[in-house]
Amino acid sequence: MSIKVSVVGAKGRMGSHVVEAVNGADDMDLALALDAGDDLAAITPGNTDVAVEFTVPTVALDNVLALIGQGVDVVVGTTGWTDDKLARVTAALADAPRADQAVFIAPNFAISAVLADYFATVAAPYFESAEVVELHHPNKVDAPSGTAIHTAHGIAEARRAAGLGAMPDATETDGGSRGQVIDGVHVHAVRLRGLNAHEEVLLGNAGEQLTIRADSFDRISFMPGVLLAVRKIAAGGHAGLTVGLDKFLDL
Ligand SMILES: NC(=O)c1ccc[n+]([C@@H]2O[C@H](COP(=O)([O-])OP(=O)(O)OC[C@H]3O[C@@H](n4cnc5c(N)ncnc54)[C@H](O)[C@@H]3O)[C@@H](O)[C@H]2O)c1
Ligand SMILES: O=C(O)C1=N[C@H](C(=O)O)CCC1
């Protein structure tokens, strides 16, 4: 039986690709394609197995909470998820109409980015220094990218688990050039016409450097990951909140 998929943010750069990908998938049917101004209440368990949410960070939480309240499972690609927002999703799921209801959030659906993130956590304990540089198209509204925030937390956790302390840094004056410090990791954002979505993790020791780089040149790179997440959530067994496509890969 086909998986019925509704898309929220369907007119956006990502949402329009998702509509195309769902229409091209043999095992999926497009249910509703909604965008700003449309009534989210139209999405119900009767017409939708999984709703895919790609909107903007300022509205994603409200959309996800509404969909949870309507008894619909959600796959989310929109960025901007803080611990506080994630806690609100978890709390809403605890009161959801269905006991097995699921929300899946991925900061990045591209396999290159998911692997870069994973390799960075593997490498992090072996290096004194690590910094993240993310580079995106200039239409992006949030900085740093959701992916870079996720990468920084992963590096920080791996360093903590290995008993590493703060990274060496003698900077005494900084007008912002050292980037944003996320969980002790410096993150730098570049916005440049011609780019799509790119990330570099720089890891350094005395006399050596490892660079891990992921390049997404086209938004089609995110679609296999989106469809994988839709299939996993539709198949069941993932009740509650799951974050990160790595959870669905045998890494
Ligand atoms: N997880 C990933 O792999 C991945 C990949 C690319 C982009 N993103 C993220 O996805 C999000 C969307 O990116 P984009 O480039 O498609 O942005 P976009 O601005 O092109 O699209 C956003 C769409 O959401 C619509 N929208 C706004 N408010 C809405 C509402 N209340 N209800 C329904 N629709 C609404 C807009 O009209 C627009 O069509 C961003 O947060 C971006 O960082 C994630
Ligand atoms: O184009 C965007 O916007 C992207 N957003 C995500 C992020 O912030 O990490 C994923 C990459 C593309």
Coordinates of C-alpha atoms and ligand atoms in Angstrom, one line a residue:
M1 CA 0.0 0.0 0.0
S2 CA 1.3 3.5 -0.9
I3 CA 2.5 5.9 1.8
K4 CA 0.3 9.0 1.8
V5 CA 2.6 12.0 2.2
S6 CA 1.6 15.7 2.7
V7 CA 4.2 18.5 2.3
V8 CA 4.2 21.7 4.3
G9 CA 6.2 24.4 2.7
A10 CA 5.5 22.9 -0.7
K11 CA 6.3 26.0 -2.7
G12 CA 9.7 26.5 -1.1
R13 CA 13.1 25.5 -2.5
M14 CA 13.1 22.3 -0.5
G15 CA 9.3 21.6 -0.3
S16 CA 9.0 21.8 -4.1
H17 CA 11.8 19.2 -4.5
V18 CA 10.0 17.0 -1.9
V19 CA 6.7 17.2 -3.9
E20 CA 8.6 16.1 -7.0
A21 CA 10.4 13.3 -5.1
V22 CA 7.2 12.0 -3.6
N23 CA 5.5 12.1 -7.0
G24 CA 8.4 10.1 -8.4
A25 CA 8.4 7.4 -5.7
D26 CA 6.6 4.2 -6.6
D27 CA 5.6 3.5 -3.0
M28 CA 4.2 7.0 -2.2
D29 CA 1.2 9.2 -3.1
L30 CA 1.2 13.0 -2.6
A31 CA -1.8 13.8 -0.4
L32 CA -1.7 17.6 0.3
A33 CA 0.8 20.2 -0.7
L34 CA 0.4 23.2 1.6
D35 CA 2.3 26.5 2.0
A36 CA 2.0 29.8 3.9
G37 CA -1.7 30.8 4.3
D38 CA -3.1 27.3 3.9
D39 CA -4.9 25.6 6.7
L40 CA -2.8 22.9 8.3
A41 CA -5.9 21.4 9.8
A42 CA -6.6 19.9 6.4
I43 CA -3.9 17.3 7.1
T44 CA -5.4 14.4 9.1
P45 CA -4.6 10.8 9.7
G46 CA -7.4 10.0 7.3
N47 CA -5.5 11.5 4.3
T48 CA -1.9 11.5 5.5
D49 CA 0.5 8.9 6.9
V50 CA 3.5 11.2 7.1
A51 CA 3.7 15.0 6.8
V52 CA 7.0 16.5 5.6
E53 CA 7.8 19.9 7.0
F54 CA 10.2 22.3 5.3
T55 CA 9.3 25.8 6.1
V56 CA 11.2 28.5 8.1
P57 CA 12.7 28.2 11.6
T58 CA 10.2 30.8 13.0
V59 CA 7.1 28.7 12.2
A60 CA 8.3 25.1 12.3
L61 CA 7.7 24.4 16.0
D62 CA 4.0 25.6 15.8
N63 CA 3.5 23.5 12.6
V64 CA 4.9 20.4 14.2
L65 CA 2.9 20.9 17.4
A66 CA -0.3 21.4 15.4
L67 CA 0.4 18.2 13.3
I68 CA 1.1 16.2 16.5
G69 CA -2.2 17.5 17.9
Q70 CA -3.9 16.3 14.7
G71 CA -2.6 12.8 15.1
V72 CA -0.1 13.0 12.2
D73 CA 3.5 11.7 12.1
V74 CA 6.0 14.3 10.9
V75 CA 9.4 14.3 9.1
V76 CA 11.0 17.7 9.6
G77 CA 13.9 19.2 7.7
T78 CA 13.5 22.8 8.8
T79 CA 16.3 24.1 11.0
G80 CA 16.3 26.2 14.2
W81 CA 15.7 23.5 16.8
T82 CA 17.0 24.5 20.3
D83 CA 16.9 22.1 23.3
D84 CA 13.8 24.0 24.5
K85 CA 11.9 23.6 21.3
L86 CA 12.8 19.8 21.2
A87 CA 11.6 19.5 24.7
R88 CA 8.2 21.0 23.7
V89 CA 7.9 18.5 20.8
T90 CA 8.7 15.6 23.2
A91 CA 6.1 16.9 25.7
A92 CA 3.5 17.2 22.9
L93 CA 4.2 13.7 21.8
A94 CA 3.6 12.4 25.3
D95 CA 0.0 13.8 25.0
A96 CA -0.5 12.9 21.3
P97 CA -3.8 11.4 20.1
R98 CA -1.9 8.2 19.1
A99 CA 0.4 6.3 21.5
D100 CA 2.8 5.4 18.7
Q101 CA 3.1 8.8 17.2
A102 CA 6.4 9.9 15.7
V103 CA 8.4 13.0 14.9
F104 CA 11.7 12.8 13.0
I105 CA 13.9 15.8 12.7
A106 CA 17.1 15.9 10.6
P107 CA 19.3 18.9 10.3
N108 CA 20.6 17.5 7.1
F109 CA 19.3 14.7 4.8
A110 CA 22.3 14.5 2.4
I111 CA 24.4 11.4 2.9
S112 CA 27.6 13.3 2.4
A113 CA 26.7 15.7 5.3
V114 CA 25.5 12.9 7.6
L115 CA 28.8 11.0 7.1
A116 CA 30.9 14.1 7.5
D117 CA 29.2 14.7 10.8
Y118 CA 29.8 11.2 11.8
F119 CA 33.4 11.1 10.8
A120 CA 34.0 14.4 12.7
T121 CA 32.8 12.8 15.9
V122 CA 35.1 9.8 15.3
A123 CA 38.1 12.0 14.6
A124 CA 37.4 14.6 17.3
P125 CA 39.1 12.8 20.3
Y126 CA 42.4 12.5 18.4
F127 CA 42.9 16.3 17.8
E128 CA 43.7 19.2 20.0
S129 CA 41.8 21.7 17.9
A130 CA 38.5 21.5 15.9
E131 CA 36.6 24.3 14.1
V132 CA 33.6 24.1 11.7
V133 CA 33.1 26.3 8.6
E134 CA 29.7 26.1 6.9
L135 CA 29.1 27.7 3.5
H136 CA 25.7 28.3 2.0
H137 CA 23.7 30.2 -0.6
P138 CA 22.9 33.8 0.3
N139 CA 19.1 33.2 0.5
K140 CA 19.5 31.2 3.7
V141 CA 17.8 32.9 6.6
D142 CA 19.6 31.3 9.5
A143 CA 23.2 31.2 10.6
P144 CA 25.0 29.1 11.5
S145 CA 23.4 26.3 9.7
G146 CA 21.4 23.6 11.6
T147 CA 24.0 21.1 10.4
A148 CA 26.9 23.1 11.7
I149 CA 25.2 23.4 15.1
H150 CA 24.7 19.6 15.2
T151 CA 28.3 19.0 14.1
A152 CA 29.6 21.3 16.8
H153 CA 27.6 19.5 19.5
G154 CA 28.8 16.1 18.2
I155 CA 32.5 17.2 18.3
A156 CA 32.0 18.6 21.8
E157 CA 30.4 15.4 23.1
A158 CA 33.2 13.3 21.6
R159 CA 35.8 15.5 23.2
R160 CA 34.1 15.4 26.6
A161 CA 33.8 11.6 26.4
A162 CA 37.5 11.4 25.7
G163 CA 38.3 13.7 28.6
L164 CA 39.7 16.5 26.4
G165 CA 39.6 20.1 27.8
A166 CA 39.2 23.4 26.0
M167 CA 41.0 24.0 22.7
P168 CA 44.1 26.1 22.5
D169 CA 43.3 29.8 21.5
A170 CA 45.3 32.8 22.5
T171 CA 42.9 35.3 21.0
E172 CA 42.6 38.4 23.1
T173 CA 40.7 40.7 20.8
D174 CA 37.8 39.6 18.6
G175 CA 35.3 41.7 16.7
G176 CA 33.5 38.5 15.6
S177 CA 36.1 37.0 13.4
R178 CA 36.4 33.9 15.5
G179 CA 32.8 33.0 14.8
Q180 CA 30.1 31.7 17.1
V181 CA 31.2 29.4 19.9
I182 CA 28.8 26.5 20.2
D183 CA 29.4 24.0 23.0
G184 CA 33.0 25.2 23.0
V185 CA 33.5 24.8 19.2
H186 CA 34.0 27.8 17.0
V187 CA 31.6 27.8 14.0
H188 CA 32.0 30.1 11.0
A189 CA 29.3 30.9 8.4
V190 CA 29.9 32.0 4.8
R191 CA 27.1 33.2 2.5
L192 CA 28.1 33.3 -1.2
R193 CA 26.2 33.4 -4.5
G194 CA 26.8 30.2 -6.4
L195 CA 27.0 28.0 -3.3
N196 CA 24.3 25.5 -2.2
A197 CA 25.2 23.7 1.1
H198 CA 28.7 22.9 2.2
E199 CA 30.6 22.2 5.4
E200 CA 34.2 21.8 6.4
V201 CA 35.4 20.4 9.7
L202 CA 39.0 21.3 10.4
L203 CA 40.9 19.2 13.0
G204 CA 44.4 20.1 14.0
N205 CA 47.4 18.7 16.0
A206 CA 50.9 20.0 16.1
G207 CA 52.3 19.6 12.5
E208 CA 49.2 18.0 11.0
Q209 CA 45.6 18.7 9.9
L210 CA 42.6 16.6 8.9
T211 CA 39.9 18.3 6.8
I212 CA 36.5 16.6 6.4
R213 CA 34.3 18.3 3.8
A214 CA 30.8 17.7 2.5
D215 CA 29.5 19.4 -0.6
S216 CA 25.8 19.4 -1.6
F217 CA 25.7 21.0 -5.0
D218 CA 22.0 20.4 -5.7
R219 CA 18.9 20.0 -3.5
I220 CA 18.3 16.6 -5.1
S221 CA 21.0 15.4 -2.8
F222 CA 18.6 15.7 0.1
M223 CA 15.8 13.7 -1.4
P224 CA 17.0 10.1 -0.9
G225 CA 17.3 10.9 2.8
V226 CA 13.9 12.5 3.0
L227 CA 12.3 9.5 1.3
L228 CA 14.2 7.1 3.6
A229 CA 12.9 9.0 6.7
V230 CA 9.3 8.9 5.3
R231 CA 9.6 5.1 4.8
K232 CA 11.1 4.5 8.2
I233 CA 8.5 6.6 10.0
A234 CA 5.6 5.2 8.0
A235 CA 6.8 1.6 8.8
G236 CA 6.3 2.4 12.5
G237 CA 8.5 1.4 15.5
H238 CA 9.9 5.0 16.0
A239 CA 7.4 6.4 18.5
G240 CA 8.5 9.7 20.1
L241 CA 11.1 12.1 18.8
T242 CA 14.1 11.0 16.8
V243 CA 16.8 13.4 15.7
G244 CA 19.4 12.8 12.9
L245 CA 19.4 10.7 9.8
D246 CA 22.4 8.7 11.3
K247 CA 19.8 7.0 13.5
F248 CA 18.4 5.3 10.3
L249 CA 21.8 4.3 8.9
D250 CA 24.0 1.4 10.2
L251 CA 27.0 3.6 11.1
Ligands
LIG1 N1 17.4 19.1 6.6 C1 17.9 19.3 5.4 O1 18.5 18.4 4.8 C2 17.7 20.7 4.8 C3 18.2 20.9 3.5 C4 17.9 22.2 3.0 C5 17.3 23.1 3.7 N2 16.9 22.9 5.0 C6 16.1 23.8 5.8 O2 14.8 23.8 5.4 C7 14.2 25.0 5.6 C8 13.5 25.5 4.3 O3 14.5 25.8 3.4 P1 14.2 26.3 2.0 O4 15.4 26.7 1.3 O5 13.2 25.4 1.3 O6 13.4 27.7 2.3 P2 12.3 28.5 1.4 O7 12.2 29.9 2.0 O8 12.6 28.3 0.0 O9 10.9 27.7 1.7 C9 10.2 27.8 2.8 C10 8.7 27.7 2.4 O10 7.9 27.6 3.6 C11 6.8 28.4 3.4 N3 6.2 28.8 4.6 C12 6.5 29.8 5.5 N4 5.6 29.9 6.5 C13 4.8 28.8 6.4 C14 3.7 28.3 7.2 N5 3.4 28.9 8.3 N6 3.1 27.2 6.8 C15 3.4 26.6 5.6 N7 4.4 27.0 4.8 C16 5.1 28.1 5.2 C17 7.2 29.6 2.5 O11 6.2 30.2 1.9 C18 8.2 28.9 1.6 O12 7.5 28.4 0.4 C19 15.2 25.9 6.2 O13 15.2 25.9 7.6 C20 16.5 25.2 5.7 O14 17.6 25.5 6.6 C21 17.1 21.6 5.5
LIG2 O1 19.9 25.5 2.3 C1 19.7 25.5 3.5 O2 19.1 26.3 4.1 C2 20.2 24.3 4.2 N1 19.9 24.2 5.5 C3 20.3 23.1 6.4 C4 21.1 23.6 7.5 O3 20.9 24.7 8.0 O4 22.0 22.9 8.0 C5 20.9 21.9 5.6 C6 21.7 22.4 4.5 C7 21.0 23.3 3.5

